[in-house]
Tab-separated table of C-alpha atoms in Angstrom:
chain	number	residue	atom	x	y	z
A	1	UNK	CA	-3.500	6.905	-14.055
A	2	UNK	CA	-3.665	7.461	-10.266
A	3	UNK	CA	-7.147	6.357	-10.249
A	4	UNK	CA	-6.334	3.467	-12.174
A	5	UNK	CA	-3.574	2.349	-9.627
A	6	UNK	CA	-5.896	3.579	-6.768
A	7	UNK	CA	-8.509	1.069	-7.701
A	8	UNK	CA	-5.925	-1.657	-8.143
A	9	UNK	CA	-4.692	-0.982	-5.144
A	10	UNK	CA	-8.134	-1.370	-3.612
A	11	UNK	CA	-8.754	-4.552	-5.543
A	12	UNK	CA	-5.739	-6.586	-4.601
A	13	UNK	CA	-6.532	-5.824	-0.658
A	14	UNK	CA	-10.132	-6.890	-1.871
A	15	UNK	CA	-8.994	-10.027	-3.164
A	16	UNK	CA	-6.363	-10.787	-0.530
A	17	UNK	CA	-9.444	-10.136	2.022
A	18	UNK	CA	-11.593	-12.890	0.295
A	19	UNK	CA	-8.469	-15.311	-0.025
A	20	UNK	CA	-7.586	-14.915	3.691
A	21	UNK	CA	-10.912	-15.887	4.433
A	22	UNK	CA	-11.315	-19.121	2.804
A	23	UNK	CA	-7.197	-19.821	3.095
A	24	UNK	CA	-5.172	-19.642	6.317
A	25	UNK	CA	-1.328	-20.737	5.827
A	26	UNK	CA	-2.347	-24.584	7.019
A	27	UNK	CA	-4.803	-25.046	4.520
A	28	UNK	CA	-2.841	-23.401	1.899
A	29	UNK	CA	0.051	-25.312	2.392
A	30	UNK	CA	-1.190	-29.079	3.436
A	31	UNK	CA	-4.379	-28.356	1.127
A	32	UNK	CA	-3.440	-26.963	-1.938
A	33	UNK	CA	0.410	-27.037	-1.924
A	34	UNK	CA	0.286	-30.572	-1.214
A	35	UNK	CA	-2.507	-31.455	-3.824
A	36	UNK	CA	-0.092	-29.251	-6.246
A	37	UNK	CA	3.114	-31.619	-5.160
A	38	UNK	CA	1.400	-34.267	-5.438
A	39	UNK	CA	-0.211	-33.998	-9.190
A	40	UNK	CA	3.416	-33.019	-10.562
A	41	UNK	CA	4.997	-36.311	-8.331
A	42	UNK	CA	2.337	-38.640	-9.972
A	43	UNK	CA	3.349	-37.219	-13.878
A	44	UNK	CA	7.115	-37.533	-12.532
A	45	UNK	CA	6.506	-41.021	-11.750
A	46	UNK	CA	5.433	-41.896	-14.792
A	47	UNK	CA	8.839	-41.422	-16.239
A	48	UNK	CA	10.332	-43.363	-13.692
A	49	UNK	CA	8.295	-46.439	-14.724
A	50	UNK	CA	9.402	-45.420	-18.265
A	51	UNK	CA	12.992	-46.020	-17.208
A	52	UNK	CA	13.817	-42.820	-18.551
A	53	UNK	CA	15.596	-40.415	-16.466
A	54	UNK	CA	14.884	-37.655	-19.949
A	55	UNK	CA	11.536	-38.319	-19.240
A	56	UNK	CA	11.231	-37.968	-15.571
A	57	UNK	CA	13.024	-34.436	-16.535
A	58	UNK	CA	11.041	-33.113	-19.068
A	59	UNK	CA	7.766	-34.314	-17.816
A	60	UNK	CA	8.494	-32.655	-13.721
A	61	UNK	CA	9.354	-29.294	-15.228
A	62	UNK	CA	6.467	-29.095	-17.460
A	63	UNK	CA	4.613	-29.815	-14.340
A	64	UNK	CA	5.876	-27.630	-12.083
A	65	UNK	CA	5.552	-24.177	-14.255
A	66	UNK	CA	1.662	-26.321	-14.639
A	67	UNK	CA	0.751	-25.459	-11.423
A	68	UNK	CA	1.314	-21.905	-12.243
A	69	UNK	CA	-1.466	-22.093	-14.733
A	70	UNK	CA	-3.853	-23.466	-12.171
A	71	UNK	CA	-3.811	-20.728	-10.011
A	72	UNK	CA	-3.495	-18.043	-12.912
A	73	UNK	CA	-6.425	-19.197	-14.271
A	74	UNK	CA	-8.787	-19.097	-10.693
A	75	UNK	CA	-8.990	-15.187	-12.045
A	76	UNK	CA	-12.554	-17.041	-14.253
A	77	UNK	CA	-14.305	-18.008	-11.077
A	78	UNK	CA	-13.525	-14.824	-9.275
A	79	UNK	CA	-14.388	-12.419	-12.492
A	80	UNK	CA	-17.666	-14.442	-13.529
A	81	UNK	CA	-18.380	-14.511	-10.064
A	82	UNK	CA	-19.480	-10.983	-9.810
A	83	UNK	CA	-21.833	-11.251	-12.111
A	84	UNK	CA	-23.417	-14.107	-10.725
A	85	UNK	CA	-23.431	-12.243	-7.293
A	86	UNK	CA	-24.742	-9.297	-8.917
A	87	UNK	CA	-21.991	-6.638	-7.931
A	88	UNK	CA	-20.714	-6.212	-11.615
A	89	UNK	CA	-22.607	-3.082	-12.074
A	90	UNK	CA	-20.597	-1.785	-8.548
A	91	UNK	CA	-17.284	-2.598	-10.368
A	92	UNK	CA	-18.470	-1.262	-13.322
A	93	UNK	CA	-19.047	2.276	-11.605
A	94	UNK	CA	-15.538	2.762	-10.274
A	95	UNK	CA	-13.410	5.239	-11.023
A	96	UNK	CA	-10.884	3.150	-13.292
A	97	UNK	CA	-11.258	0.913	-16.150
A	98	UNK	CA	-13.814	-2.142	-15.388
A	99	UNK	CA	-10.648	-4.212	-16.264
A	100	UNK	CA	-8.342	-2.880	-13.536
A	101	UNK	CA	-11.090	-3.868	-11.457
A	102	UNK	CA	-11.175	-7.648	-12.826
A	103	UNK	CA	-7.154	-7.553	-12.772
A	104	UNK	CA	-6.833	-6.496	-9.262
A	105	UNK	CA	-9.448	-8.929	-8.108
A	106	UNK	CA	-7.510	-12.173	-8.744
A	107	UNK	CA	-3.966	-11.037	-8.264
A	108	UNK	CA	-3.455	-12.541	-4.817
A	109	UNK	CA	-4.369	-15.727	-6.477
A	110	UNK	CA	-1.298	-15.550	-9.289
A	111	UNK	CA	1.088	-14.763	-6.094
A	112	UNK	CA	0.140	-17.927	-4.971
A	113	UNK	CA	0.757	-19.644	-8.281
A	114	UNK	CA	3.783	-18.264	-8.144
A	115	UNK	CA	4.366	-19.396	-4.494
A	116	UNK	CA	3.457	-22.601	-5.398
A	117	UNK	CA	5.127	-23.230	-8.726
A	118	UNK	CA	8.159	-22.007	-7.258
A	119	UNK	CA	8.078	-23.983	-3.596
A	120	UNK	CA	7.604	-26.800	-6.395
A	121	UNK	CA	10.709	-26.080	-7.603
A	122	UNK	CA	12.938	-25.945	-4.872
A	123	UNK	CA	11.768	-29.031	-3.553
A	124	UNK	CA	10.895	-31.778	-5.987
A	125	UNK	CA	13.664	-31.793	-8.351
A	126	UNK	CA	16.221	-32.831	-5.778
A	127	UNK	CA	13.655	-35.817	-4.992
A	128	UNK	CA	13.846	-37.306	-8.515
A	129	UNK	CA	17.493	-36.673	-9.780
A	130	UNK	CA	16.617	-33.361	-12.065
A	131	UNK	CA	19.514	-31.539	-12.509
A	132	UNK	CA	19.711	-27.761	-12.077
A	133	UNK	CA	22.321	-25.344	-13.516
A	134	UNK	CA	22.562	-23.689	-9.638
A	135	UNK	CA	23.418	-20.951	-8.657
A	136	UNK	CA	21.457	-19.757	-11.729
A	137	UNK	CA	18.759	-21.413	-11.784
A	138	UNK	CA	17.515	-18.587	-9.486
A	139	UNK	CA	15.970	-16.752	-12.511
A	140	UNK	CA	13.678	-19.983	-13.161
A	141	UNK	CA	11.255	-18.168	-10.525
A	142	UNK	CA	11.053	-14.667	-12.862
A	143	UNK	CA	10.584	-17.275	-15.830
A	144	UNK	CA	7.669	-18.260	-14.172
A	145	UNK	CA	5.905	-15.244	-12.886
A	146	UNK	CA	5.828	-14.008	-16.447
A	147	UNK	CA	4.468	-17.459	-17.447
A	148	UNK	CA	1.930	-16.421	-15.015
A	149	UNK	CA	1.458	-12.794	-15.944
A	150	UNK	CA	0.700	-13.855	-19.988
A	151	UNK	CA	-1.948	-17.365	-18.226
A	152	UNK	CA	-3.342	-14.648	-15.924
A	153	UNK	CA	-3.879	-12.478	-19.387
A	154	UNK	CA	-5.252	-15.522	-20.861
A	155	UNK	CA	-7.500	-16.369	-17.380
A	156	UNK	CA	-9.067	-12.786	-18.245
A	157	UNK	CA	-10.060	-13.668	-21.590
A	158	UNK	CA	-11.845	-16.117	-21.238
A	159	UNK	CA	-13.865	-14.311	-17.892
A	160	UNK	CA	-14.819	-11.854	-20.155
A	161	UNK	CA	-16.224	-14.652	-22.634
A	162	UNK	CA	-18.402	-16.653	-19.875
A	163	UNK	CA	-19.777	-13.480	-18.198
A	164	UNK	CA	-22.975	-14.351	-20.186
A	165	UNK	CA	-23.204	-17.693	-18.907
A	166	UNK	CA	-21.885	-17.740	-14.959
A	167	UNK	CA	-23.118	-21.144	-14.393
A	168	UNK	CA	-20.518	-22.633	-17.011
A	169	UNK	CA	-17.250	-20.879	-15.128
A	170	UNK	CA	-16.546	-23.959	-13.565
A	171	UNK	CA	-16.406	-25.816	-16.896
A	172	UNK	CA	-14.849	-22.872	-18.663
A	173	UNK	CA	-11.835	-22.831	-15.609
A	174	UNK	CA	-11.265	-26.680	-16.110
A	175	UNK	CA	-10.769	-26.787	-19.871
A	176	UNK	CA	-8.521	-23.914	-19.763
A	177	UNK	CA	-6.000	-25.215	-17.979
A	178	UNK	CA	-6.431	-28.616	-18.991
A	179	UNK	CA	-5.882	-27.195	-22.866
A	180	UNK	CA	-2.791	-25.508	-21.696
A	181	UNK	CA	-1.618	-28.609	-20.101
A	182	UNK	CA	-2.313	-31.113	-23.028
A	183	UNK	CA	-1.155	-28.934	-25.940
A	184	UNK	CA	1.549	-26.089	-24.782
A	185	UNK	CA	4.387	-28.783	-24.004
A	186	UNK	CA	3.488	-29.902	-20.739
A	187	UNK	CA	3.816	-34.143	-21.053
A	188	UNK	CA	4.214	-34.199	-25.078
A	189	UNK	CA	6.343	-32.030	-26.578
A	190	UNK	CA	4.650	-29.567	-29.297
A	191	UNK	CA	6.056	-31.405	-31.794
A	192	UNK	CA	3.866	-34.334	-31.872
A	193	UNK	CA	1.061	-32.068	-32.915
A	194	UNK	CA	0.069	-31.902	-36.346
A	195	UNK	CA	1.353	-28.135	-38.221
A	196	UNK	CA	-1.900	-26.935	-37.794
A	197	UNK	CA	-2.126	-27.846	-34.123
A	198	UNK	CA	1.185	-26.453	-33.685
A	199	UNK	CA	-0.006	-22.998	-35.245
A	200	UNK	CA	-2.713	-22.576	-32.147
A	201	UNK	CA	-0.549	-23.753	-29.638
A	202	UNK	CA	2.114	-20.650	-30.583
A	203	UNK	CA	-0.713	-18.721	-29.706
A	204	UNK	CA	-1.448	-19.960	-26.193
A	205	UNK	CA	0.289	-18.967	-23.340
A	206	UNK	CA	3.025	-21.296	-21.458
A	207	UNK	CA	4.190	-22.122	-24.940
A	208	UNK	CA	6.838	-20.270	-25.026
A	209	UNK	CA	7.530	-19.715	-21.610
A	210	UNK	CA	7.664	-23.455	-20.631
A	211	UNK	CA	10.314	-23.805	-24.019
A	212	UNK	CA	12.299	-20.916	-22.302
A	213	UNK	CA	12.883	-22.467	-19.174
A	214	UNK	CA	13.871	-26.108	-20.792
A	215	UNK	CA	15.776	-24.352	-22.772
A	216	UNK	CA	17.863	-22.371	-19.915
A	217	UNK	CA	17.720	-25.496	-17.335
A	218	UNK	CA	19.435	-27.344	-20.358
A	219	UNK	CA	21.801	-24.266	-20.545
A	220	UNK	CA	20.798	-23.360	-23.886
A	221	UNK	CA	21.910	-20.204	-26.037
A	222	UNK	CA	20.663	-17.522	-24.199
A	223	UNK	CA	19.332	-16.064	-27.238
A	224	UNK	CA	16.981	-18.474	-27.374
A	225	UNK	CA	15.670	-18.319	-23.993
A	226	UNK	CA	15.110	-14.782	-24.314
A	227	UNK	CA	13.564	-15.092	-27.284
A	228	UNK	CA	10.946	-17.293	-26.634
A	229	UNK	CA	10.085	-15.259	-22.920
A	230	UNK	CA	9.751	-12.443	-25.241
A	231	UNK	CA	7.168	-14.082	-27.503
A	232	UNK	CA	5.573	-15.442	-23.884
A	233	UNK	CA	5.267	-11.625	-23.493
A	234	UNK	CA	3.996	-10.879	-26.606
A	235	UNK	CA	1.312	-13.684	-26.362
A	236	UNK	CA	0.258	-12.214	-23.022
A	237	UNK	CA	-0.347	-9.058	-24.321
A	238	UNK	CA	-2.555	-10.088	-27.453
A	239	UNK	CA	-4.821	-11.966	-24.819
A	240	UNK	CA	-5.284	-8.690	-22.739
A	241	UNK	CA	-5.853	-6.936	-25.696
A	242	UNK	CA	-8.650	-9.532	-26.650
A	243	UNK	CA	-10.044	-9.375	-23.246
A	244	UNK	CA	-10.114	-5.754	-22.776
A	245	UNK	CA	-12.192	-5.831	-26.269
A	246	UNK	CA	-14.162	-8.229	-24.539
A	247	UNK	CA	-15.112	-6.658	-21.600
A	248	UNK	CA	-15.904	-3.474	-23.169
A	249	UNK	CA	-18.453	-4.770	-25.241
A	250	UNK	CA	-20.262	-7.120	-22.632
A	251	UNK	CA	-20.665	-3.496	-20.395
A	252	UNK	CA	-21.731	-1.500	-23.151
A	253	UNK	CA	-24.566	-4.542	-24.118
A	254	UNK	CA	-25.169	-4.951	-20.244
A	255	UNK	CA	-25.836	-0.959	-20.062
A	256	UNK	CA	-28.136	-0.756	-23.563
A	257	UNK	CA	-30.022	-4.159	-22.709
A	258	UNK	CA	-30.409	-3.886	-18.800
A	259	UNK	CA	-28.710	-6.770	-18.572
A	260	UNK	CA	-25.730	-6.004	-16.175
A	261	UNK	CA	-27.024	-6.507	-12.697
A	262	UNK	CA	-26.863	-10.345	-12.690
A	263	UNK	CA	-26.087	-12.954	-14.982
A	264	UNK	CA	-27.143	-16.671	-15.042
């Protein structure tokens, strides 16, 4: 176990090393915060020309716990990317589990989904009339973050898929999100989705999270907030599993097959 946190350790400050570099607070902020405002503004607007105040609601929340996705889901580029670089095989060699390696590589970028998503939701609401149950709508932050944690899961899982094929972790990042976005209640609510439809989308992540925080902004039962963040949880967990799976086999056929120093 202390390796396992040791390596972590040494991962994040990895990761935070390679973010600073490319991201100073300036380009974060009037960059990608402001790209971030802007995208949930433009699906906000969209319910104003509705006339709908409902729909200017439902569709800026789903939005805002969005851009948490987004940046969760960055962990593809940064995980295929060390294959493509050919540095797997280093990671691979560490003392630790090749997937605390992976997870501590792209943690810096869920803090910033979390930055964002929540700097999202401080500010915007007031802007278009959403109303928030203050003072506790403070716990709307923690909702997210574990919306994060079980998209981050999710982010992994499908790294460890696309390892074999680094030129398509652009494409594979895209659709990701974009599938959690159309189908896990984002700007239609689950409901419109054939039973079938409805099935895979309990299986995705921000399902149930995104339901949980609707349901305590509308100051539903608490039971039912907590039970759906506790099926976000559970969701989050089955993808880590999956990807854990995952990654084991790709080493083990990397190591047998020679195939592990570069990919694609």
């Amino acid at each position: 176990m202390r390796d396992q946190l040791r390596v972590l350790k040494h991962g994040l400050i990895a990761s935070w090393t390679m973010f600073a570099a490319f991201q100073t607070w300036k380009t974060w902020t009037f960059m990608w915060l402001s790209r971030l405002l802007i995208q949930a503004c433009f699906y906000a607007l969209i319910g104003r020309m509705l006339g709908s105040q409902q729909q200017v609601d439902y569709l800026l929340i789903g939005n805002l716990v969005a851009i948490m996705a987004i940046d969760a889901t960055v962990v593809i580029l940064l995980a295929v990317g060390e294959r493509h670089s050919g540095t797997l095989s280093l990671m691979v060699a560490a003392p630790a589990s090749h997937l605390t390696v992976y997870l501590g590589k792209g943690l810096v970028n869920l803090g910033s989904g979390v930055a964002a998503s929540t700097t999202a939701f401080l500010v915007l609401p007031p802007l278009f009339g959403v109303r928030l149950p203050w003072p506790e709508a403070g716990l709307v932050p923690l909702m997210i973050f574990v919306v994060g944690l079980s998209c981050y899961c999710y982010g992994t899982c499908v790294a460890s898929f696309v390892l074999g094929f680094p030129s398509a972790r652009w494409l594979a990042l895209n659709l990701s999100y974009l599938v959690l976005m159309t189908f896990c209640g984002v700007n239609v609510p689950t409901s419109f989705w054939p039973d079938w439809l409805r099935a895979v989308t309990s299986v995705l992540p921000m399902t149930h999270g995104l339901a949980a925080i609707r349901a305590f902004i509308a100051e539903g039962p608490a039971t039912t907030v907590l039970a759906q963040l506790g099926l976000e949880v559970c969701v989050g967990a089955v993808w880590f599993a999956v990807a854990a799976v995952s990654f084991n086999r790709m080493v083990r056929r990397g190591r047998r097959d020679g195939t592990i120093e570069f990919g694609g």
